[in-house]
Amino acid sequence: MQRQGKHRRAVVTGGAGFVGSHLCERLLDAGTEVVCVDNLATGSTANIERLADTGAFTFIEADTTHPLNVPGPVDAVFHLASAASPRDYLRLPVETLEAGSLGTRNALDLTVEKGARLVLASTSEVYGDPLEHPQRETYWGNVNPVGPRSVYDEAKRYAEALATAFHRAYGTDVGIARIFNSYGPRMRGDDGRAIPTFVRQALDGDPITVSGDGLQTRSLCYVEDTVEGLLALAAADITGPVNIGSPHELSMLRLAELVRGLAGSDSEITFIGRPVDDPRFRRPDTRLAAEALGWRPRVSMEEGLRRTIDWFAARRTEEAAAAAAAEAARAAAAQAASAPVGGAS
Ligand SMILES: NC(=O)c1ccc[n+]([C@@H]2O[C@H](COP(=O)([O-])OP(=O)(O)OC[C@H]3O[C@@H](n4cnc5c(N)ncnc54)[C@H](O)[C@@H]3O)[C@@H](O)[C@H]2O)c1
């Protein structure tokens, strides 16, 4: 069932990150006032700096593991604050567990205080290395509770359990989104995830490093579609969990070839070791999202990759220009310092 009316004021935790900054932008475009709460652990103010000009955007630098103080009315809380890339959460293991546990508790308390709806950004990682394919929301998952990835997987499983308990015990209005791999502009080139890594390597002419035999699969969803899925869940009247992802599954080797082709690169493709507990297959069953939310991804893999590659290429050009300007300024300053000082004779 759809709710009436749009959200007037939303909190986006993790709004300075990759998905969160696109969500903030999209909410502002729809006329929703946005309060972004982020501690910048893995996000950046560069992702949101132009949003301040809208006059409807507030940034609060805060850690969600502390109680959240957001003055004024709020009718939706999008809870995205958490390290998300394996490189980040392996570097921040305890912080990641606390973001999923304490952070989700504080986001729920804020939701109750404001009488809002919470959309929880959960993940396909709750399915672990799945024994069921494709993954339906009814599948309980296959997660190693003490493996290195458990800091993320178990944090999200706990966050889902806590949100569901709030709903059952207090009637809190929650919607759980199980997001499958999402990609697009504003991913960090060094975050270790496959697409930014492959794109950076292809643009630099470096070898494209595929892990394992490259036959492991993922289903990759362009960020614009992911954001539409979160908004559809916010506007719906269901608790979920609901898979938000693309049903288009491809192997990592195929992905590397696609990126190389679209980037016009002649990088060779090489193979490196596979991370511990890396899932072999990933593909969402998206029937519930289609039926309950009327949502399905729209942007094709080729189109999404093209936009992502263009964004990374433009950033490289900007960074090169900024580095050249800084070098020229340094050289000019050094020359001025070494020039003989002219004095009155
Ligand atoms: N990108 C994906 O493919 C994907 C897939 C599944 C789920 N998700 C979920 O979506 C959300 C966003 O992911 P992303 O890819 O944009 O990651 P990201 O790292 O780019 O963004 C996360 C943001 O959360 C902030 N943050 C982290 N811990 C915080 C804390 N304790 N307090 C306040 N802010 C904090 C970071 O600074 C960052 O801005 C995460 O919850 C992630 O688990 C993402």
Tab-separated table of C-alpha atoms and ligand atoms in Angstrom:
chain	number	residue	atom	x	y	z
A	1	MET	CA	0.000	0.000	0.000
A	2	GLN	CA	1.273	3.504	-0.798
A	3	ARG	CA	1.180	6.339	1.716
A	4	GLN	CA	-0.357	9.673	0.893
A	5	GLY	CA	1.870	12.688	0.265
A	6	LYS	CA	5.591	13.140	0.064
A	7	HIS	CA	8.008	13.475	2.948
A	8	ARG	CA	8.504	17.029	4.106
A	9	ARG	CA	11.680	16.609	6.158
A	10	ALA	CA	13.983	13.599	6.149
A	11	VAL	CA	17.087	12.604	8.092
A	12	VAL	CA	19.711	10.702	6.104
A	13	THR	CA	22.365	9.098	8.293
A	14	GLY	CA	25.471	8.357	6.235
A	15	GLY	CA	24.337	11.070	3.805
A	16	ALA	CA	27.907	12.116	2.970
A	17	GLY	CA	28.689	8.674	1.573
A	18	PHE	CA	28.220	7.190	-1.860
A	19	VAL	CA	24.549	6.057	-1.777
A	20	GLY	CA	23.569	8.597	0.892
A	21	SER	CA	24.704	11.627	-1.104
A	22	HIS	CA	22.664	10.500	-4.127
A	23	LEU	CA	19.687	9.946	-1.842
A	24	CYS	CA	20.049	13.440	-0.299
A	25	GLU	CA	20.199	14.948	-3.783
A	26	ARG	CA	17.124	13.056	-4.973
A	27	LEU	CA	15.110	13.988	-1.857
A	28	LEU	CA	16.013	17.667	-2.310
A	29	ASP	CA	14.980	17.478	-5.982
A	30	ALA	CA	11.603	16.158	-4.818
A	31	GLY	CA	11.182	19.150	-2.501
A	32	THR	CA	12.017	17.336	0.753
A	33	GLU	CA	14.128	19.163	3.323
A	34	VAL	CA	17.147	17.026	4.262
A	35	VAL	CA	19.201	16.723	7.434
A	36	CYS	CA	22.348	14.706	6.779
A	37	VAL	CA	24.043	13.131	9.808
A	38	ASP	CA	27.494	11.743	9.131
A	39	ASN	CA	30.780	11.369	11.004
A	40	LEU	CA	32.783	11.326	7.732
A	41	ALA	CA	34.394	7.982	8.652
A	42	THR	CA	34.171	6.796	5.038
A	43	GLY	CA	32.229	9.665	3.456
A	44	SER	CA	33.304	13.126	2.398
A	45	THR	CA	31.955	16.669	2.467
A	46	ALA	CA	32.956	16.848	-1.226
A	47	ASN	CA	29.954	14.582	-1.921
A	48	ILE	CA	27.487	17.057	-0.433
A	49	GLU	CA	29.113	20.482	-0.674
A	50	ARG	CA	26.908	21.721	-3.526
A	51	LEU	CA	23.737	20.628	-1.691
A	52	ALA	CA	24.143	23.485	0.812
A	53	ASP	CA	23.170	25.939	-1.979
A	54	THR	CA	19.658	24.492	-2.090
A	55	GLY	CA	18.807	26.181	1.222
A	56	ALA	CA	16.970	23.001	2.262
A	57	PHE	CA	19.990	20.987	3.349
A	58	THR	CA	21.581	20.777	6.796
A	59	PHE	CA	24.730	18.850	7.594
A	60	ILE	CA	25.303	17.640	11.154
A	61	GLU	CA	28.727	16.096	11.729
A	62	ALA	CA	27.922	13.450	14.332
A	63	ASP	CA	28.452	9.804	15.105
A	64	THR	CA	25.271	7.711	15.123
A	65	THR	CA	26.670	5.611	17.956
A	66	HIS	CA	25.800	8.585	20.199
A	67	PRO	CA	22.175	9.685	20.746
A	68	LEU	CA	20.997	11.778	17.795
A	69	ASN	CA	19.891	15.322	18.383
A	70	VAL	CA	17.945	16.647	15.404
A	71	PRO	CA	15.758	19.644	16.202
A	72	GLY	CA	12.409	20.085	14.442
A	73	PRO	CA	9.930	17.732	12.800
A	74	VAL	CA	11.085	14.720	10.793
A	75	ASP	CA	8.834	12.294	8.927
A	76	ALA	CA	11.403	9.883	7.447
A	77	VAL	CA	14.728	8.565	8.726
A	78	PHE	CA	16.924	6.854	6.138
A	79	HIS	CA	19.522	4.980	8.148
A	80	LEU	CA	22.587	4.373	5.976
A	81	ALA	CA	25.458	5.204	8.355
A	82	SER	CA	27.902	2.287	8.230
A	83	ALA	CA	31.137	1.410	6.546
A	84	ALA	CA	30.076	-0.610	3.499
A	85	SER	CA	33.058	-1.701	1.451
A	86	PRO	CA	34.990	-4.759	2.677
A	87	ARG	CA	38.184	-2.701	2.768
A	88	ASP	CA	36.502	-0.137	5.033
A	89	TYR	CA	34.780	-2.523	7.413
A	90	LEU	CA	37.831	-4.752	7.774
A	91	ARG	CA	39.792	-1.594	8.717
A	92	LEU	CA	36.988	-0.480	11.081
A	93	PRO	CA	35.700	-3.751	12.565
A	94	VAL	CA	34.460	-2.567	15.970
A	95	GLU	CA	33.156	0.737	14.580
A	96	THR	CA	31.159	-1.232	11.995
A	97	LEU	CA	29.581	-3.477	14.618
A	98	GLU	CA	28.746	-0.413	16.705
A	99	ALA	CA	27.288	1.465	13.726
A	100	GLY	CA	24.966	-1.486	13.090
A	101	SER	CA	24.013	-1.957	16.739
A	102	LEU	CA	24.266	1.317	18.717
A	103	GLY	CA	23.819	3.399	15.564
A	104	THR	CA	20.631	1.577	14.580
A	105	ARG	CA	19.312	1.860	18.149
A	106	ASN	CA	19.841	5.618	18.069
A	107	ALA	CA	18.252	5.922	14.616
A	108	LEU	CA	15.236	3.967	15.936
A	109	ASP	CA	14.997	6.178	19.029
A	110	LEU	CA	15.007	9.245	16.774
A	111	THR	CA	12.304	7.627	14.617
A	112	VAL	CA	10.119	7.004	17.678
A	113	GLU	CA	10.746	10.519	19.061
A	114	LYS	CA	9.671	12.095	15.760
A	115	GLY	CA	6.853	9.679	14.922
A	116	ALA	CA	8.644	9.048	11.622
A	117	ARG	CA	9.198	6.056	9.322
A	118	LEU	CA	12.645	4.440	9.331
A	119	VAL	CA	14.160	2.955	6.194
A	120	LEU	CA	17.031	0.695	7.186
A	121	ALA	CA	19.811	0.194	4.636
A	122	SER	CA	20.504	-3.492	5.156
A	123	THR	CA	22.420	-5.602	2.702
A	124	SER	CA	22.530	-8.761	0.616
A	125	GLU	CA	25.449	-9.713	2.890
A	126	VAL	CA	22.857	-10.959	5.401
A	127	TYR	CA	22.579	-13.953	3.020
A	128	GLY	CA	26.337	-14.607	3.440
A	129	ASP	CA	27.630	-17.202	1.000
A	130	PRO	CA	24.129	-18.255	-0.054
A	131	LEU	CA	22.986	-21.838	-0.451
A	132	GLU	CA	19.827	-20.685	-2.211
A	133	HIS	CA	19.909	-18.990	-5.602
A	134	PRO	CA	18.564	-16.461	-6.402
A	135	GLN	CA	18.096	-15.120	-2.894
A	136	ARG	CA	14.546	-14.559	-1.707
A	137	GLU	CA	13.733	-12.521	1.377
A	138	THR	CA	12.574	-15.727	3.089
A	139	TYR	CA	16.082	-17.228	2.915
A	140	TRP	CA	17.858	-17.047	6.314
A	141	GLY	CA	21.386	-16.929	4.967
A	142	ASN	CA	24.695	-18.700	5.418
A	143	VAL	CA	26.950	-16.399	7.439
A	144	ASN	CA	30.155	-17.249	9.287
A	145	PRO	CA	29.565	-15.454	12.627
A	146	VAL	CA	33.276	-15.226	13.454
A	147	GLY	CA	34.812	-14.763	10.007
A	148	PRO	CA	36.418	-11.429	9.096
A	149	ARG	CA	33.301	-10.276	7.203
A	150	SER	CA	31.082	-11.019	10.198
A	151	VAL	CA	31.629	-7.496	11.542
A	152	TYR	CA	29.492	-6.217	8.687
A	153	ASP	CA	27.172	-9.155	8.041
A	154	GLU	CA	26.251	-9.697	11.687
A	155	ALA	CA	25.931	-5.959	12.366
A	156	LYS	CA	23.341	-5.761	9.590
A	157	ARG	CA	21.564	-8.926	10.748
A	158	TYR	CA	21.363	-7.432	14.250
A	159	ALA	CA	20.141	-4.109	12.810
A	160	GLU	CA	17.346	-5.961	10.986
A	161	ALA	CA	16.437	-7.859	14.163
A	162	LEU	CA	16.400	-4.656	16.237
A	163	ALA	CA	14.264	-2.752	13.732
A	164	THR	CA	11.832	-5.681	13.585
A	165	ALA	CA	11.708	-5.873	17.404
A	166	PHE	CA	10.873	-2.145	17.607
A	167	HIS	CA	8.129	-2.710	15.069
A	168	ARG	CA	6.692	-5.714	16.944
A	169	ALA	CA	7.086	-4.341	20.472
A	170	TYR	CA	6.275	-0.637	19.955
A	171	GLY	CA	4.614	-0.485	16.536
A	172	THR	CA	7.513	1.595	15.173
A	173	ASP	CA	7.108	2.269	11.466
A	174	VAL	CA	10.090	0.605	9.772
A	175	GLY	CA	11.003	-0.658	6.304
A	176	ILE	CA	14.021	-2.884	5.754
A	177	ALA	CA	15.839	-2.681	2.419
A	178	ARG	CA	18.304	-5.451	1.590
A	179	ILE	CA	20.490	-3.593	-0.868
A	180	PHE	CA	22.514	-5.667	-3.326
A	181	ASN	CA	25.742	-4.296	-4.799
A	182	SER	CA	25.195	-0.763	-5.986
A	183	TYR	CA	27.588	1.293	-8.096
A	184	GLY	CA	27.954	4.677	-9.726
A	185	PRO	CA	29.612	8.076	-9.473
A	186	ARG	CA	31.109	9.087	-6.090
A	187	MET	CA	32.403	5.657	-5.183
A	188	ARG	CA	35.924	6.044	-3.872
A	189	GLY	CA	38.533	4.760	-6.314
A	190	ASP	CA	40.427	3.188	-3.418
A	191	ASP	CA	37.507	1.584	-1.566
A	192	GLY	CA	38.413	-1.874	-2.842
A	193	ARG	CA	35.029	-2.644	-4.437
A	194	ALA	CA	35.177	-4.235	-7.882
A	195	ILE	CA	33.764	-1.459	-10.076
A	196	PRO	CA	35.812	1.516	-8.834
A	197	THR	CA	38.917	-0.704	-8.768
A	198	PHE	CA	38.403	-1.984	-12.319
A	199	VAL	CA	37.515	1.473	-13.653
A	200	ARG	CA	40.563	3.105	-12.077
A	201	GLN	CA	42.836	0.335	-13.343
A	202	ALA	CA	41.336	0.494	-16.849
A	203	LEU	CA	41.696	4.283	-17.043
A	204	ASP	CA	45.291	4.134	-15.764
A	205	GLY	CA	46.196	1.303	-18.155
A	206	ASP	CA	47.129	-0.864	-15.160
A	207	PRO	CA	46.351	-4.588	-15.015
A	208	ILE	CA	42.718	-5.222	-14.006
A	209	THR	CA	42.882	-7.465	-10.944
A	210	VAL	CA	40.079	-10.017	-10.777
A	211	SER	CA	39.946	-12.105	-7.608
A	212	GLY	CA	39.879	-15.924	-7.711
A	213	ASP	CA	38.962	-17.420	-11.076
A	214	GLY	CA	36.594	-14.512	-11.747
A	215	LEU	CA	33.611	-16.838	-12.096
A	216	GLN	CA	32.001	-15.628	-8.861
A	217	THR	CA	28.953	-13.526	-9.675
A	218	ARG	CA	27.343	-10.333	-8.479
A	219	SER	CA	24.218	-8.457	-9.517
A	220	LEU	CA	25.032	-4.778	-9.807
A	221	CYS	CA	22.480	-2.019	-9.556
A	222	TYR	CA	23.077	1.566	-10.695
A	223	VAL	CA	22.868	3.936	-7.724
A	224	GLU	CA	20.014	5.990	-9.204
A	225	ASP	CA	17.869	2.837	-9.237
A	226	THR	CA	18.947	1.893	-5.697
A	227	VAL	CA	17.858	5.314	-4.459
A	228	GLU	CA	14.483	4.979	-6.206
A	229	GLY	CA	14.067	1.636	-4.414
A	230	LEU	CA	14.732	3.252	-1.025
A	231	LEU	CA	12.242	6.011	-1.789
A	232	ALA	CA	9.630	3.481	-2.903
A	233	LEU	CA	10.091	1.613	0.379
A	234	ALA	CA	9.809	4.867	2.345
A	235	ALA	CA	6.523	5.580	0.582
A	236	ALA	CA	5.154	2.077	1.096
A	237	ASP	CA	3.446	0.554	4.069
A	238	ILE	CA	5.434	-2.644	4.475
A	239	THR	CA	8.142	-3.686	6.902
A	240	GLY	CA	9.979	-6.044	4.615
A	241	PRO	CA	12.742	-7.033	4.308
A	242	VAL	CA	12.674	-6.225	0.604
A	243	ASN	CA	15.507	-6.974	-1.816
A	244	ILE	CA	16.627	-3.863	-3.696
A	245	GLY	CA	18.982	-4.898	-6.456
A	246	SER	CA	19.363	-5.790	-10.070
A	247	PRO	CA	18.465	-9.318	-11.175
A	248	HIS	CA	21.086	-9.003	-13.928
A	249	GLU	CA	23.847	-11.336	-12.689
A	250	LEU	CA	27.316	-11.402	-14.172
A	251	SER	CA	30.707	-12.877	-13.354
A	252	MET	CA	33.512	-10.645	-12.141
A	253	LEU	CA	35.573	-11.664	-15.164
A	254	ARG	CA	32.786	-10.531	-17.512
A	255	LEU	CA	32.533	-7.295	-15.537
A	256	ALA	CA	36.269	-6.672	-15.957
A	257	GLU	CA	35.952	-7.244	-19.707
A	258	LEU	CA	32.958	-4.912	-19.930
A	259	VAL	CA	34.724	-2.124	-18.016
A	260	ARG	CA	37.852	-2.526	-20.119
A	261	GLY	CA	35.836	-2.345	-23.355
A	262	LEU	CA	33.705	0.637	-22.320
A	263	ALA	CA	36.756	2.538	-21.034
A	264	GLY	CA	38.559	1.939	-24.348
A	265	SER	CA	41.445	0.460	-22.363
A	266	ASP	CA	43.965	-2.188	-23.338
A	267	SER	CA	44.753	-3.197	-19.735
A	268	GLU	CA	45.465	-6.871	-19.307
A	269	ILE	CA	43.245	-8.858	-16.925
A	270	THR	CA	45.131	-10.642	-14.127
A	271	PHE	CA	43.979	-12.858	-11.259
A	272	ILE	CA	44.645	-12.358	-7.548
A	273	GLY	CA	43.675	-14.301	-4.391
A	274	ARG	CA	40.040	-14.440	-3.356
A	275	PRO	CA	39.024	-12.843	-0.010
A	276	VAL	CA	38.001	-15.115	2.886
A	277	ASP	CA	34.257	-15.986	2.903
A	278	ASP	CA	33.734	-14.138	-0.376
A	279	PRO	CA	30.261	-15.209	-1.624
A	280	ARG	CA	30.264	-17.314	-4.772
A	281	PHE	CA	26.897	-16.164	-6.139
A	282	ARG	CA	24.649	-13.175	-5.657
A	283	ARG	CA	21.354	-12.455	-7.341
A	284	PRO	CA	18.246	-11.020	-5.759
A	285	ASP	CA	14.795	-12.356	-6.285
A	286	THR	CA	13.099	-9.009	-6.925
A	287	ARG	CA	9.474	-10.149	-7.138
A	288	LEU	CA	8.547	-8.645	-3.777
A	289	ALA	CA	10.035	-5.251	-4.725
A	290	ALA	CA	8.116	-5.321	-8.005
A	291	GLU	CA	4.817	-6.394	-6.427
A	292	ALA	CA	4.871	-4.443	-3.161
A	293	LEU	CA	6.789	-1.332	-4.247
A	294	GLY	CA	6.205	-1.254	-7.998
A	295	TRP	CA	9.978	-0.898	-8.239
A	296	ARG	CA	12.406	-2.376	-10.690
A	297	PRO	CA	15.816	-1.153	-11.858
A	298	ARG	CA	15.769	0.833	-15.099
A	299	VAL	CA	19.372	1.676	-15.955
A	300	SER	CA	21.146	-0.977	-18.038
A	301	MET	CA	24.551	-2.281	-16.966
A	302	GLU	CA	26.235	-0.731	-20.027
A	303	GLU	CA	24.601	2.658	-19.451
A	304	GLY	CA	25.392	2.663	-15.730
A	305	LEU	CA	28.986	1.655	-16.345
A	306	ARG	CA	29.373	4.305	-19.042
A	307	ARG	CA	28.153	7.031	-16.652
A	308	THR	CA	30.442	5.729	-13.908
A	309	ILE	CA	33.492	5.581	-16.166
A	310	ASP	CA	32.764	9.118	-17.457
A	311	TRP	CA	32.592	10.387	-13.891
A	312	PHE	CA	35.894	8.755	-12.892
A	313	ALA	CA	37.542	10.035	-16.098
A	314	ALA	CA	36.323	13.600	-15.426
A	315	ARG	CA	37.629	13.429	-11.864
A	316	ARG	CA	41.040	12.284	-13.071
A	317	THR	CA	41.188	15.267	-15.431
A	318	GLU	CA	40.200	17.662	-12.617
A	319	GLU	CA	42.742	16.132	-10.241
A	320	ALA	CA	45.501	16.323	-12.865
A	321	ALA	CA	44.647	19.991	-13.551
A	322	ALA	CA	44.632	20.774	-9.802
A	323	ALA	CA	47.984	19.006	-9.332
A	324	ALA	CA	49.501	20.911	-12.285
A	325	ALA	CA	48.207	24.243	-10.907
A	326	ALA	CA	49.599	23.457	-7.429
A	327	GLU	CA	52.964	22.520	-8.960
A	328	ALA	CA	53.049	25.757	-11.004
A	329	ALA	CA	52.221	27.783	-7.869
A	330	ARG	CA	54.977	25.998	-5.929
A	331	ALA	CA	57.520	26.652	-8.700
A	332	ALA	CA	56.527	30.331	-8.896
A	333	ALA	CA	56.848	30.712	-5.110
A	334	ALA	CA	60.270	29.016	-5.146
A	335	GLN	CA	61.441	31.289	-7.977
A	336	ALA	CA	60.206	34.405	-6.166
A	337	ALA	CA	62.009	33.318	-2.991
A	338	SER	CA	65.306	32.752	-4.801
A	339	ALA	CA	65.179	35.946	-6.898
A	340	PRO	CA	67.579	38.718	-5.763
A	341	VAL	CA	65.797	41.272	-3.632
A	342	GLY	CA	65.844	44.612	-5.391
A	343	GLY	CA	66.739	47.468	-3.010
A	344	ALA	CA	67.291	51.204	-3.183
A	345	SER	CA	70.787	52.033	-4.348
B	1	LIG	N1	26.945	0.456	-1.864
B	1	LIG	C1	26.456	-0.756	-1.844
B	1	LIG	O1	26.636	-1.533	-2.779
B	1	LIG	C2	25.634	-1.228	-0.668
B	1	LIG	C3	25.132	-2.532	-0.679
B	1	LIG	C4	24.401	-2.971	0.409
B	1	LIG	C5	24.138	-2.124	1.467
B	1	LIG	N2	24.634	-0.884	1.451
B	1	LIG	C6	24.392	-0.035	2.626
B	1	LIG	O2	24.115	1.295	2.236
B	1	LIG	C7	24.713	2.210	3.159
B	1	LIG	C8	25.605	3.192	2.428
B	1	LIG	O3	26.646	2.487	1.759
B	1	LIG	P1	27.700	3.262	0.837
B	1	LIG	O4	28.122	2.324	-0.205
B	1	LIG	O5	27.158	4.581	0.463
B	1	LIG	O6	28.909	3.431	1.856
B	1	LIG	P2	29.794	4.720	2.197
B	1	LIG	O7	30.935	4.232	3.013
B	1	LIG	O8	30.091	5.487	0.964
B	1	LIG	O9	28.795	5.576	3.072
B	1	LIG	C9	28.571	5.333	4.433
B	1	LIG	C10	28.472	6.673	5.149
B	1	LIG	O10	28.198	6.426	6.522
B	1	LIG	C11	29.036	7.276	7.313
B	1	LIG	N3	29.203	6.636	8.607
B	1	LIG	C12	29.804	5.447	8.885
B	1	LIG	N4	29.748	5.187	10.194
B	1	LIG	C13	29.094	6.235	10.763
B	1	LIG	C14	28.716	6.553	12.090
B	1	LIG	N5	28.980	5.749	13.103
B	1	LIG	N6	28.079	7.736	12.308
B	1	LIG	C15	27.793	8.572	11.287
B	1	LIG	N7	28.107	8.319	10.010
B	1	LIG	C16	28.760	7.162	9.765
B	1	LIG	C17	30.322	7.377	6.505
B	1	LIG	O11	31.116	8.486	6.854
B	1	LIG	C18	29.769	7.463	5.082
B	1	LIG	O12	29.514	8.797	4.703
B	1	LIG	C19	25.451	1.366	4.197
B	1	LIG	O13	24.631	1.184	5.317
B	1	LIG	C20	25.639	0.045	3.490
B	1	LIG	O14	25.723	-1.027	4.393
B	1	LIG	C21	25.386	-0.416	0.418
